[in-house]
XYZ file of C-alpha atoms in Angstrom:
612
model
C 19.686 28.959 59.799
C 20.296 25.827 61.711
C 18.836 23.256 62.977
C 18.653 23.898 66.615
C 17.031 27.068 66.091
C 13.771 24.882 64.595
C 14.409 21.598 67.135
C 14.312 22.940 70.523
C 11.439 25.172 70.187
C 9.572 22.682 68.451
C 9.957 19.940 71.187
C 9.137 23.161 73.935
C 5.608 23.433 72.355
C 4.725 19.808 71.884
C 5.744 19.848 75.811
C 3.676 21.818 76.967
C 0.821 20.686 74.599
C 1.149 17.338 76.288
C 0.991 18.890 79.694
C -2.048 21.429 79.550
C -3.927 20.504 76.506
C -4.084 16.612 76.538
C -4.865 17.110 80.179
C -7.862 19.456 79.503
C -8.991 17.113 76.781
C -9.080 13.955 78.945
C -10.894 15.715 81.687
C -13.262 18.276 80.192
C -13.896 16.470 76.995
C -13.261 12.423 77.275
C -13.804 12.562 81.047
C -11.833 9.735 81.476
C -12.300 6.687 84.172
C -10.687 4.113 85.468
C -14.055 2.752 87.122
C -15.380 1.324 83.440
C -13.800 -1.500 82.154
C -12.488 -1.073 78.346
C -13.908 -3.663 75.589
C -10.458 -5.483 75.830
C -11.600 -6.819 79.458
C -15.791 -7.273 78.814
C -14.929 -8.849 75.011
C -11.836 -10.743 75.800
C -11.175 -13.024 73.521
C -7.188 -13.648 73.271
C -7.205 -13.134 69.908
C -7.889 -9.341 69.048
C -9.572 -8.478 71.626
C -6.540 -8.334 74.538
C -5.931 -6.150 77.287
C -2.045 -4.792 76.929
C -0.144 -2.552 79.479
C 0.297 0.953 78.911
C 4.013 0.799 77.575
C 3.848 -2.106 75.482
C 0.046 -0.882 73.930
C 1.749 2.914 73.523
C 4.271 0.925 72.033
C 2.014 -0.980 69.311
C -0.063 1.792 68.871
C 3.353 4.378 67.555
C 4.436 1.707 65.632
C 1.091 1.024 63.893
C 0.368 4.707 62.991
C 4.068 6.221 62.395
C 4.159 4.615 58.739
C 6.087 6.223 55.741
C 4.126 9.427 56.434
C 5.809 11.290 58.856
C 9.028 10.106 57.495
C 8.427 10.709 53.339
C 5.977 13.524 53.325
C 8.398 16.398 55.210
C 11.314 15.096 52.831
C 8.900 15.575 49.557
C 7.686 18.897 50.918
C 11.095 20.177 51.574
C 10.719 21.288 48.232
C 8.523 24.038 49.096
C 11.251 25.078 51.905
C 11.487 24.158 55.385
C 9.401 27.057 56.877
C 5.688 26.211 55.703
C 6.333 22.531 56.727
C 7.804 22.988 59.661
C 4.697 25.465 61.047
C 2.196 22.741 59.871
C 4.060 20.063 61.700
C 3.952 21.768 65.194
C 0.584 23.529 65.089
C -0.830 20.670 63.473
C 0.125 17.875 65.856
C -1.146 19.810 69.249
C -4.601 21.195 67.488
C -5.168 18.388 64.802
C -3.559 15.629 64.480
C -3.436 14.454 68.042
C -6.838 15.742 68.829
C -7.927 13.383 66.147
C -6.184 10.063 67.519
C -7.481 10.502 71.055
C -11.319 11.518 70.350
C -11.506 8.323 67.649
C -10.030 6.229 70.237
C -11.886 7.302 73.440
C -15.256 6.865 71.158
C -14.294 3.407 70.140
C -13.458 2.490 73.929
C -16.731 3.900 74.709
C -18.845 1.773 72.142
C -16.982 -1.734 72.416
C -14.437 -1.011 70.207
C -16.558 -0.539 67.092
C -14.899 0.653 64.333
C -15.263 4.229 62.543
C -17.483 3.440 60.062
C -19.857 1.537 62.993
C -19.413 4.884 64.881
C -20.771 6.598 61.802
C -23.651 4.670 61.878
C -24.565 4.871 65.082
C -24.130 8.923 65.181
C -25.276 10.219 61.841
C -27.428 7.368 59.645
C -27.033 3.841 58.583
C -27.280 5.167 55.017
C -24.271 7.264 55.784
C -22.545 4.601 58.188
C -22.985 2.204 54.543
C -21.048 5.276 52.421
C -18.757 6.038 55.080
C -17.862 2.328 55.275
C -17.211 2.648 51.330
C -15.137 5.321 51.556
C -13.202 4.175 54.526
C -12.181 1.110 52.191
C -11.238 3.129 49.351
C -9.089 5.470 51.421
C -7.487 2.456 53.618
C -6.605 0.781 50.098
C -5.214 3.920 48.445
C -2.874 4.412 51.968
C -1.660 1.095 52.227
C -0.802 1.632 48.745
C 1.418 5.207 49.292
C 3.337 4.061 52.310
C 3.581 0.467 50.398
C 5.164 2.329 47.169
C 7.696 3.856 49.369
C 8.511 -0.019 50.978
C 9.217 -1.674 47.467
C 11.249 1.258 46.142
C 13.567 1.618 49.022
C 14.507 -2.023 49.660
C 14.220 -3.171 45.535
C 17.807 -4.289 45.015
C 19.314 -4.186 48.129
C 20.034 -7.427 49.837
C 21.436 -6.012 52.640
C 17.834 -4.063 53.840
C 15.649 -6.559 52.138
C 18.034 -9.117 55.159
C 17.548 -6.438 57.759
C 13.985 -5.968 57.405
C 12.969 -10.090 56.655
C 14.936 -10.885 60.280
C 12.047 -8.871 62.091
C 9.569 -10.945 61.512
C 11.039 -14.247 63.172
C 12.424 -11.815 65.955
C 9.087 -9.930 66.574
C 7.600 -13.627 67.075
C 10.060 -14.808 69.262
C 9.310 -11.982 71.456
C 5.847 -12.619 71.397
C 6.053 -16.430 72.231
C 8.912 -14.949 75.107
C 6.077 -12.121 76.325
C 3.088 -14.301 76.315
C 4.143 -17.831 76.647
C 7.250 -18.855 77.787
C 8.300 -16.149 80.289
C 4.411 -14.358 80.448
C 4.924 -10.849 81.707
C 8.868 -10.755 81.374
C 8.511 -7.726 78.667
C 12.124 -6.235 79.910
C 13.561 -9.594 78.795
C 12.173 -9.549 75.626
C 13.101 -6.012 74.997
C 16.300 -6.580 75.601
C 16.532 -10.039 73.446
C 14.314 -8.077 70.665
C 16.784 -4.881 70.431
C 20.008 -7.194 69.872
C 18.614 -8.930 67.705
C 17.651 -5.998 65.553
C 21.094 -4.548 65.424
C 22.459 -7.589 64.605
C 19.888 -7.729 61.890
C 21.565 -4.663 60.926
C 25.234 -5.688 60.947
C 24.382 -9.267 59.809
C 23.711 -8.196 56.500
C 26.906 -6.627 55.516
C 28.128 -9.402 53.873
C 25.214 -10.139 51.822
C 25.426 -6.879 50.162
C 28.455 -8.157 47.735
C 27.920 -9.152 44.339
C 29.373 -12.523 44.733
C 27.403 -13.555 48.144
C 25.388 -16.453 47.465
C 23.563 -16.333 50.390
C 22.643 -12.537 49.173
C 21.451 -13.417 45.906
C 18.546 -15.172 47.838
C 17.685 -11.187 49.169
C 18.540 -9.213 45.996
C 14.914 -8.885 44.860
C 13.417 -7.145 42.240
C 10.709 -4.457 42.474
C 8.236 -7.000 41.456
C 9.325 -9.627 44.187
C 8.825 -7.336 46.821
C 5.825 -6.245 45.959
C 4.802 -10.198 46.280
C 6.715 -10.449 49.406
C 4.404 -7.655 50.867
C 1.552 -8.939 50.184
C 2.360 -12.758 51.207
C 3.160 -11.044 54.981
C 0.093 -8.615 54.536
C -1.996 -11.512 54.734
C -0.611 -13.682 57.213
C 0.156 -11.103 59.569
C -3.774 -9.838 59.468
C -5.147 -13.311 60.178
C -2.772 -14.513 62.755
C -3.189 -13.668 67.025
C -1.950 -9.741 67.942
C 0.012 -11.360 70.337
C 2.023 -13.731 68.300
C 2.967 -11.085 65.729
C 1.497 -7.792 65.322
C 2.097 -6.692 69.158
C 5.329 -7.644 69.389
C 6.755 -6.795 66.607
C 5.001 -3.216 66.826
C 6.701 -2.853 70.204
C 10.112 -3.704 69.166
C 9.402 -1.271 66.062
C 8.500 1.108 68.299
C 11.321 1.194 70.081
C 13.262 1.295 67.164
C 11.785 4.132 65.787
C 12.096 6.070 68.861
C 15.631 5.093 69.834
C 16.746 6.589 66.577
C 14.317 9.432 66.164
C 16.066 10.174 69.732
C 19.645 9.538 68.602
C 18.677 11.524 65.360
C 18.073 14.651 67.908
C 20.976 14.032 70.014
C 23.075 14.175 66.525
C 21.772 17.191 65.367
C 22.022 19.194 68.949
C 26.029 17.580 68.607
C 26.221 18.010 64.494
C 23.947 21.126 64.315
C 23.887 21.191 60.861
C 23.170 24.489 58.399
C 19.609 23.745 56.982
C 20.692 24.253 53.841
C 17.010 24.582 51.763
C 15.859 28.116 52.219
C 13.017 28.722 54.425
C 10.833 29.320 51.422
C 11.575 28.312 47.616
C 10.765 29.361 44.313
C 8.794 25.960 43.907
C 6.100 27.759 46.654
C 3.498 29.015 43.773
C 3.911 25.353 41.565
C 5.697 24.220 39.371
C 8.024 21.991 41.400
C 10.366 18.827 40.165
C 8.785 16.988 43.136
C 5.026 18.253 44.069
C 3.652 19.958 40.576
C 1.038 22.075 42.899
C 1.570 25.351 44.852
C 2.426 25.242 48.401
C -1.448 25.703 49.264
C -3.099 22.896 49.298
C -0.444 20.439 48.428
C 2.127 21.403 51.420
C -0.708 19.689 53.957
C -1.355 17.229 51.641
C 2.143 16.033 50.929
C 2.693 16.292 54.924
C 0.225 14.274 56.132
C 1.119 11.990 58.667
C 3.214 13.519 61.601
C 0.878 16.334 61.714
C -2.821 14.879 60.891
C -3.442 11.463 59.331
C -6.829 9.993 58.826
C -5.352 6.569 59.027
C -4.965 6.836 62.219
C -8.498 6.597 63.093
C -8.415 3.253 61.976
C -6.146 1.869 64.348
C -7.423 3.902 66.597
C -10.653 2.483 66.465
C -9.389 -1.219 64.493
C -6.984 -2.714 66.737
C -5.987 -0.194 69.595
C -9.587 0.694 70.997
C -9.731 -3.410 71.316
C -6.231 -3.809 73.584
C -7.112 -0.400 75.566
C -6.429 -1.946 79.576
C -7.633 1.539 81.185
C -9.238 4.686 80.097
C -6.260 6.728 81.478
C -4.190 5.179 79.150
C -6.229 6.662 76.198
C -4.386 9.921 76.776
C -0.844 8.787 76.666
C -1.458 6.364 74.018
C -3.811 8.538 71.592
C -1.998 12.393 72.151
C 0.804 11.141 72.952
C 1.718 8.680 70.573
C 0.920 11.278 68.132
C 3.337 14.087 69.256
C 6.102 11.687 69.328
C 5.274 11.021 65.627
C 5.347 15.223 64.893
C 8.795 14.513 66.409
C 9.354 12.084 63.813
C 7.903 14.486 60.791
C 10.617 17.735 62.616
C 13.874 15.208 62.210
C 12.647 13.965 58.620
C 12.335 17.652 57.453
C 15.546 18.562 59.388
C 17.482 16.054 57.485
C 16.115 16.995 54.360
C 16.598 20.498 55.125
C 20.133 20.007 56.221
C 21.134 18.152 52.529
C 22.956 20.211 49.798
C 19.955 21.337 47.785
C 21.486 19.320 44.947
C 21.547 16.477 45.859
C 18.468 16.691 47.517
C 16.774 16.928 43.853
C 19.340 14.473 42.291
C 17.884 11.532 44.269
C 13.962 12.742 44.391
C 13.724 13.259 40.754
C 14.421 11.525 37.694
C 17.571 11.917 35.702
C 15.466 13.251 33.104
C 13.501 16.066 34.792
C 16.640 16.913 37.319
C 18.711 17.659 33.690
C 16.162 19.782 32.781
C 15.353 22.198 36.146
C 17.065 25.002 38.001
C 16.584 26.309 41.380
C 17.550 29.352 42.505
C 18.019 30.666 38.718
C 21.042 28.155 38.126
C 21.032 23.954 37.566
C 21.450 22.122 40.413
C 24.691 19.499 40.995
C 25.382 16.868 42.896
C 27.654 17.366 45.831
C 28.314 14.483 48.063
C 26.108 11.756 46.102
C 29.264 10.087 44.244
C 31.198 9.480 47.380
C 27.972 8.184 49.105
C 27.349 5.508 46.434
C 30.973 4.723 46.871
C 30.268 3.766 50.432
C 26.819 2.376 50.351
C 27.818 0.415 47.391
C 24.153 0.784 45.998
C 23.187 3.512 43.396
C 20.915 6.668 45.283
C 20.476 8.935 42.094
C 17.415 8.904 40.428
C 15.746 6.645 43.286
C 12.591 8.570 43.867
C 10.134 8.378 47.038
C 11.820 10.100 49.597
C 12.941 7.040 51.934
C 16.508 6.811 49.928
C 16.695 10.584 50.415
C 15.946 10.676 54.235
C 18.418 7.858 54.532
C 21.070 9.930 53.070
C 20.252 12.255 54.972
C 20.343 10.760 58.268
C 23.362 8.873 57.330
C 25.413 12.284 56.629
C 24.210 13.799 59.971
C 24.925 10.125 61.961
C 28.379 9.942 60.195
C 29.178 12.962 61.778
C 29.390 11.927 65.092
C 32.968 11.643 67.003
C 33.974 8.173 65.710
C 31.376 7.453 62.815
C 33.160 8.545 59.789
C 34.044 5.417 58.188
C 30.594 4.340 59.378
C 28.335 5.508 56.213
C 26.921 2.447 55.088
C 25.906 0.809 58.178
C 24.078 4.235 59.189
C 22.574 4.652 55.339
C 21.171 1.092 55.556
C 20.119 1.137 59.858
C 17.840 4.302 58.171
C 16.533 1.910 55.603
C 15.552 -0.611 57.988
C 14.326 2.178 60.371
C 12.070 3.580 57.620
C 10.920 -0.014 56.098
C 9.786 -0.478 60.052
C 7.712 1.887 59.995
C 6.008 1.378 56.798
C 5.811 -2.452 57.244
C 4.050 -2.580 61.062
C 1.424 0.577 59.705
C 0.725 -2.008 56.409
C 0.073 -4.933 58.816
C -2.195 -3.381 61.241
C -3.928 -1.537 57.943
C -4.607 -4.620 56.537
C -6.220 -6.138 59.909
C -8.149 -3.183 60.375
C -9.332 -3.487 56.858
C -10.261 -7.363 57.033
C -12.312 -6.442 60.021
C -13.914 -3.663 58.004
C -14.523 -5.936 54.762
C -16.351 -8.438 56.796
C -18.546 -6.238 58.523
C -19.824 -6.368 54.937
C -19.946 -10.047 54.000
C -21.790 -10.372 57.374
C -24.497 -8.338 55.717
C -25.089 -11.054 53.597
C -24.155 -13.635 56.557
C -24.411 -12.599 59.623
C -21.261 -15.238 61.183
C -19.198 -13.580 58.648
C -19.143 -10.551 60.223
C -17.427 -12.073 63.492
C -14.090 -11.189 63.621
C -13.174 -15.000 64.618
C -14.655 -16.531 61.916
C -11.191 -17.795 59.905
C -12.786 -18.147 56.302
C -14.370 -14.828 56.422
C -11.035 -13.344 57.403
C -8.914 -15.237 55.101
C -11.282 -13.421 52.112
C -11.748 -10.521 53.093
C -7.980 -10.454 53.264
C -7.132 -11.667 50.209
C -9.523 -9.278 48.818
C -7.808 -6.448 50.582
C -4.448 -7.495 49.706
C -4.830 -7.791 46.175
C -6.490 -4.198 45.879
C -3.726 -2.349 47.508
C -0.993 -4.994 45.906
C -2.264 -3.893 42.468
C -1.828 -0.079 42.782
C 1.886 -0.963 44.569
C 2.419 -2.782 41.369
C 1.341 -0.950 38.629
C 1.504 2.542 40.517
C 4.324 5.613 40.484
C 5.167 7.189 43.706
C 4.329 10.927 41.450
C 0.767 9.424 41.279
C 0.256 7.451 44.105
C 1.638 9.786 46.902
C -0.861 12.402 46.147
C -3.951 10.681 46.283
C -2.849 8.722 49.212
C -2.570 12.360 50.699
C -6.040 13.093 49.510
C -7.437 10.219 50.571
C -5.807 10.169 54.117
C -6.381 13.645 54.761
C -10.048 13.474 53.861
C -10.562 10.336 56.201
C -9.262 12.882 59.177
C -12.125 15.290 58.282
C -14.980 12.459 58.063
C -13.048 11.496 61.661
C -12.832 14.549 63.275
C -16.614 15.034 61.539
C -17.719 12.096 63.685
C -16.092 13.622 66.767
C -17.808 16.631 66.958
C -21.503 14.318 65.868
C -20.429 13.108 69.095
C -19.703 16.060 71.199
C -23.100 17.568 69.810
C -24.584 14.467 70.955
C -23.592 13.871 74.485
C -24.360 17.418 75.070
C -20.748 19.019 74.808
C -21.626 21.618 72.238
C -20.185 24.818 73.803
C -16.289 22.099 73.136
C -16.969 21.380 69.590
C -14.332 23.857 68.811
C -11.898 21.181 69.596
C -13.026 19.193 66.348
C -14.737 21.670 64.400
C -11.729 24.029 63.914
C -8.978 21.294 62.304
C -12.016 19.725 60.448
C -12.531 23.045 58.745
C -9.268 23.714 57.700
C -8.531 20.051 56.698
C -11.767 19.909 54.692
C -11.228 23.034 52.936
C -7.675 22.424 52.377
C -7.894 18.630 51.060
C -10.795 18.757 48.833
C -9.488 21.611 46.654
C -6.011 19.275 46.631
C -8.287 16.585 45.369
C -9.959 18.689 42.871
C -6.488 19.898 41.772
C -5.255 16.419 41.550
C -7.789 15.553 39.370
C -7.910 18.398 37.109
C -4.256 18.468 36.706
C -2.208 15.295 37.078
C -5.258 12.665 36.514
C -7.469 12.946 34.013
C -4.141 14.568 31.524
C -3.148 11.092 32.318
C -6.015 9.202 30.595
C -5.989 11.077 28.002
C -2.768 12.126 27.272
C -0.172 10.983 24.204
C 0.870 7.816 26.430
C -1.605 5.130 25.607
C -0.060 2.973 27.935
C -0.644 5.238 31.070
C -4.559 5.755 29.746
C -5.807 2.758 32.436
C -3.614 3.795 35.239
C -5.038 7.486 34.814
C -8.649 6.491 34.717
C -8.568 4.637 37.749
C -6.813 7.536 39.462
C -9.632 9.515 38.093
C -11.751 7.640 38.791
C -11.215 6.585 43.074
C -10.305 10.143 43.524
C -13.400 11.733 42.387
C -15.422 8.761 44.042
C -13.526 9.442 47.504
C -14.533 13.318 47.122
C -18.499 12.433 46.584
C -18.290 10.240 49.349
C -16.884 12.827 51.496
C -18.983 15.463 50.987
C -21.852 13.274 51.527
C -20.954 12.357 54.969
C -19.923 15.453 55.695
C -23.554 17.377 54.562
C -25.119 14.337 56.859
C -23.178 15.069 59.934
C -23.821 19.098 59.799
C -27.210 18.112 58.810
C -27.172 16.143 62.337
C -25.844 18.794 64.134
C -28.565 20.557 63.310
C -31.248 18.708 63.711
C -29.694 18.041 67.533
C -28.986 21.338 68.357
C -32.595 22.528 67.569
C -33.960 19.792 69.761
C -34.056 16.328 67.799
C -33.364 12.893 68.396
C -30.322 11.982 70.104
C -28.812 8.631 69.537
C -28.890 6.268 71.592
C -24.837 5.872 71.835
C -25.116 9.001 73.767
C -25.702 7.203 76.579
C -22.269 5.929 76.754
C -20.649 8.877 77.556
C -23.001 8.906 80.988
């Protein structure tokens, strides 16, 4: 099989998903106008509240959602073969996933850009708005975590991405001071600076990567020092302005991410590489070097962003819902936004696919457990891996996560391109920084979305700390935040942390997609409820027998197993997972216990009225 055969269909459907079903969506169900003004006009404040055109808000909102998900999960699940992921990525992205993004955010628009666990409140019970609110925490924590796990173990050691990635940060600010204050409006300009300055970025830090640069030994950091790093730009990119950092630097991500998911097509229409993995693998009942479980559940667990994500709702509804400029633009930004990223989920499991099978398992598995395993009755071996280290001049084998592996991936199918051949490493490490962009710019919008969260709480206690302008507030509630999901990147293993953050996402986009159909009920829309109710089914179903699993069979082992030093790290696993299923259950027995009570004639809530 190759690749063609899956690409071009795949971008056919999502086509013509766009086209008819988006379209029925924003005009039978969101009835979208132009006539109301969005919360970014009646709640301007210039600080998060901000109306942003179409482009550059599509832009911010790609670059805040597409995180390691899309990217990592489809190269993880390649295991299983490329036929069950594939299928899940398409169908799931026109019926789920973007269905999800778009109902979250035309809600939030609709209420004043309140967030999802407001929403909750406001549509079910306060009681279940308060758990909700709980469990959105412990789920935002546990996927800033995953996608934050992937980050550190990518760029530990390697000056030249840790370089790459650090020069974004200045350049996404200049663009913002260029957008906003210098030359207000001139977004071509910056675009053009911004994009440079990225590939420059890119070449720039060639020369660091020797072992006798000076100036590279200052970006040759350690696992630990990254993880530091993180959280020191966590935190200052939650509490400063959207518009001196987090929108700018989300739009130049953005159109990094889809210039190369773009190129990435074009060189696999050119390349049209044999998917090597077979459709289905032996790995499809359990058992597997990468993913213990069987294919069902832990197939739409692993691949969770790029066909569903629940983290999604929380931009939707965090930052995006407050820079909204027209209703219209909810469709292109919320459906569409998300079918680019099943775009991005197709390439990642194309260039998995398309690797030699053993080296595919050489570089997601430890040299321990890849000595040990066979596939396809016979031990696997490395087949391009020593040349590639040769070029890259960094070690791949053994470097577990699935970002090194995509990278190699991409690389091989970029250096083999009329011209590139002698262009490995600068491909391998332009993948790096692609992937650490889209990790870093979900982590910073996370972590705002989160602050705003956290002090909805403090301003139970006090009521000005609840105001998302309130600086001391913010600065705690990020620290707070930061250190929670710092600690798990820190102590955690991407075996242990990947899965729950696929729980834990996955069950977020059923309490979501819960709330949307509360909603539909609610504003009288029953008879389109199918819209929601469907995906929520099969997520629900789906992710809390993965969470069950999880816990029965990787967690609790773990705190009480024969390695005493693992006994904490397993309890806590334990521990938030089973919390994060109680939670979810709850809120999802209140909301069909709403439905109910609404369908058989009782109160409505007084939200409904803002879908009048």
């Amino acid at each position: 099989m190759h690749a063609l055969y899956v690409l071009l269909p795949a971008l056919c459907i999502l086509a013509i998903a766009y086209r008819y079903y988006s379209a029925f969506l924003a005009t039978r169900v969101f009835m979208l106008d132009d006539a109301r003004k969005t919360p970014a006009h009646t709640k301007y404040d210039g600080a998060n509240y901000y109306p942003t055109t179409r482009w550059v808000m599509f832009g911010h909102h790609f670059a805040a959602i597409t995180g390691a998900g899309p990217l990592v999960g489809p190269m993880l699940a390649a295991q299983f073969g490329y036929a069950p992921g594939f299928i899940w990525l398409v169908a799931g992205v026109c019926l789920a996933g973007a269905v999800h993004d778009s109902i979250v955010l035309w809600a939030s628009v609709r209420r004043g850009g309140r967030s999802l666990s407001d929403i909750v409140k406001a549509e079910i019970s306060p009681f279940i708005g308060f758990i909700a609110s709980i469990a959105i925490l412990f789920i935002l924590i546990i996927a800033i975590a995953g996608l934050g796990i992937t980050f550190v173990n990518a760029l530990s050691d390697s000056a030249w991405g840790v370089f790459t990635i650090a020069m974004t940060i200045p350049l996404g600010m200049f663009m913002g001071m260029w957008m906003y204050v210098w030359r207000k409006g001139k977004i071509t300009e910056a675009t053009i600076i911004g994009v440079i300055g990225l590939l420059l970025a890119v070449a720039g830090g060639e020369p660091l990567n020797h072992p006798d640069s000076w100036i590279g030994s200052f970006f040759h950091l350690s696992r630990s020092e990254i993880v530091i790093a993180l959280c020191i730009y966590g935190f200052a990119a939650s509490m400063l302005p959207v518009w001196i950092l987090l929108s700018p630097r989300g739009y130049l991500s953005s159109f990094t991410k889809i210039g190369t998911i773009a190129l990435l097509a074009i060189g696999v229409i050119i390349v049209n590489p044999e998917l090597q993995m077979p459709a289905l693998t032996e790995f499809a009942s359990g058992g597997g070097p990468i993913i213990p479980g069987p294919l069902f559940p832990f197939c739409f667990i692993t691949i969770a962003c790029g066909a569903i994500s629940g983290f999604h709702a929380l931009i939707s509804s965090g930052t995006t819902s407050k820079m909204i400029d027209k209703e219209t633009d909810i469709r292109t930004v919320g459906y569409g936004a998300m079918l680019v990223e099943g775009v991005v989920g197709i390439m990642a499991l194309i260039a998995a696919a398309s690797m030699a099978p053993g080296d595919y398992f050489a570089i997601n598995t430890s040299p321990a457990v890849y000595a040990s395993m066979t596939f396809q009755g016979v031990s696997p071996q490395p087949v391009h891996l020593a040349g590639i280290e040769a070029a890259i001049g960094e070690t791949v084998t053994g470097r577990t996560g699935g970002a090194v592996s995509l990278a190699v991936g991409m690389a091989q199918i970029f250096s083999q391109l009329p011209g590139m051949a002698g262009l490995l490493a600068y491909w391998y490490h332009f993948a790096i920084m692609f992937e650490a962009l889209f990790i870093l710019t979900t982590i910073d919008s996370g972590t705002r979305v989160g602050r705003f969260l956290l002090q909805e709480f403090m301003g139970r206690a006090y009521k000005p700390f609840a105001r998302p302008d309130n600086f001391l507030s913010g600065a705690i509630a990020t620290a707070l935040l930061v250190g929670c999901w710092g600690y798990f990147i820190y102590t955690g293993q991407i075996s242990t942390i990947w899965p729950m953050f696929g729980v834990a996402n996955q069950l977020l986009g059923t309490i979501a997609l819960a709330v949307g159909t509360s909603i539909l009920i609610n504003t009288g829309k029953a008879r389109l409820t199918w819209v929601t109710l469907v995906p929520m089914a099969f997520l629900g179903v789906n992710t809390l027998y993965g969470g069950f699993l999880n816990v029965r069979d990787n967690y609790y082992p773990l705190a009480t197993g024969l390695d005493a030093a693992r006994h904490t790290e397993g309890w806590i696993l334990t521990v938030c997972t089973t919390l994060m299923l109680i939670m979810a259950v709850v809120v999802l027995g209140a909301a069909i216990q709403k439905w109910i009570s609404v369908l058989n004639g009782g109160p409505v809530p007084a939200t409904a009225g803002a879908e009048g």
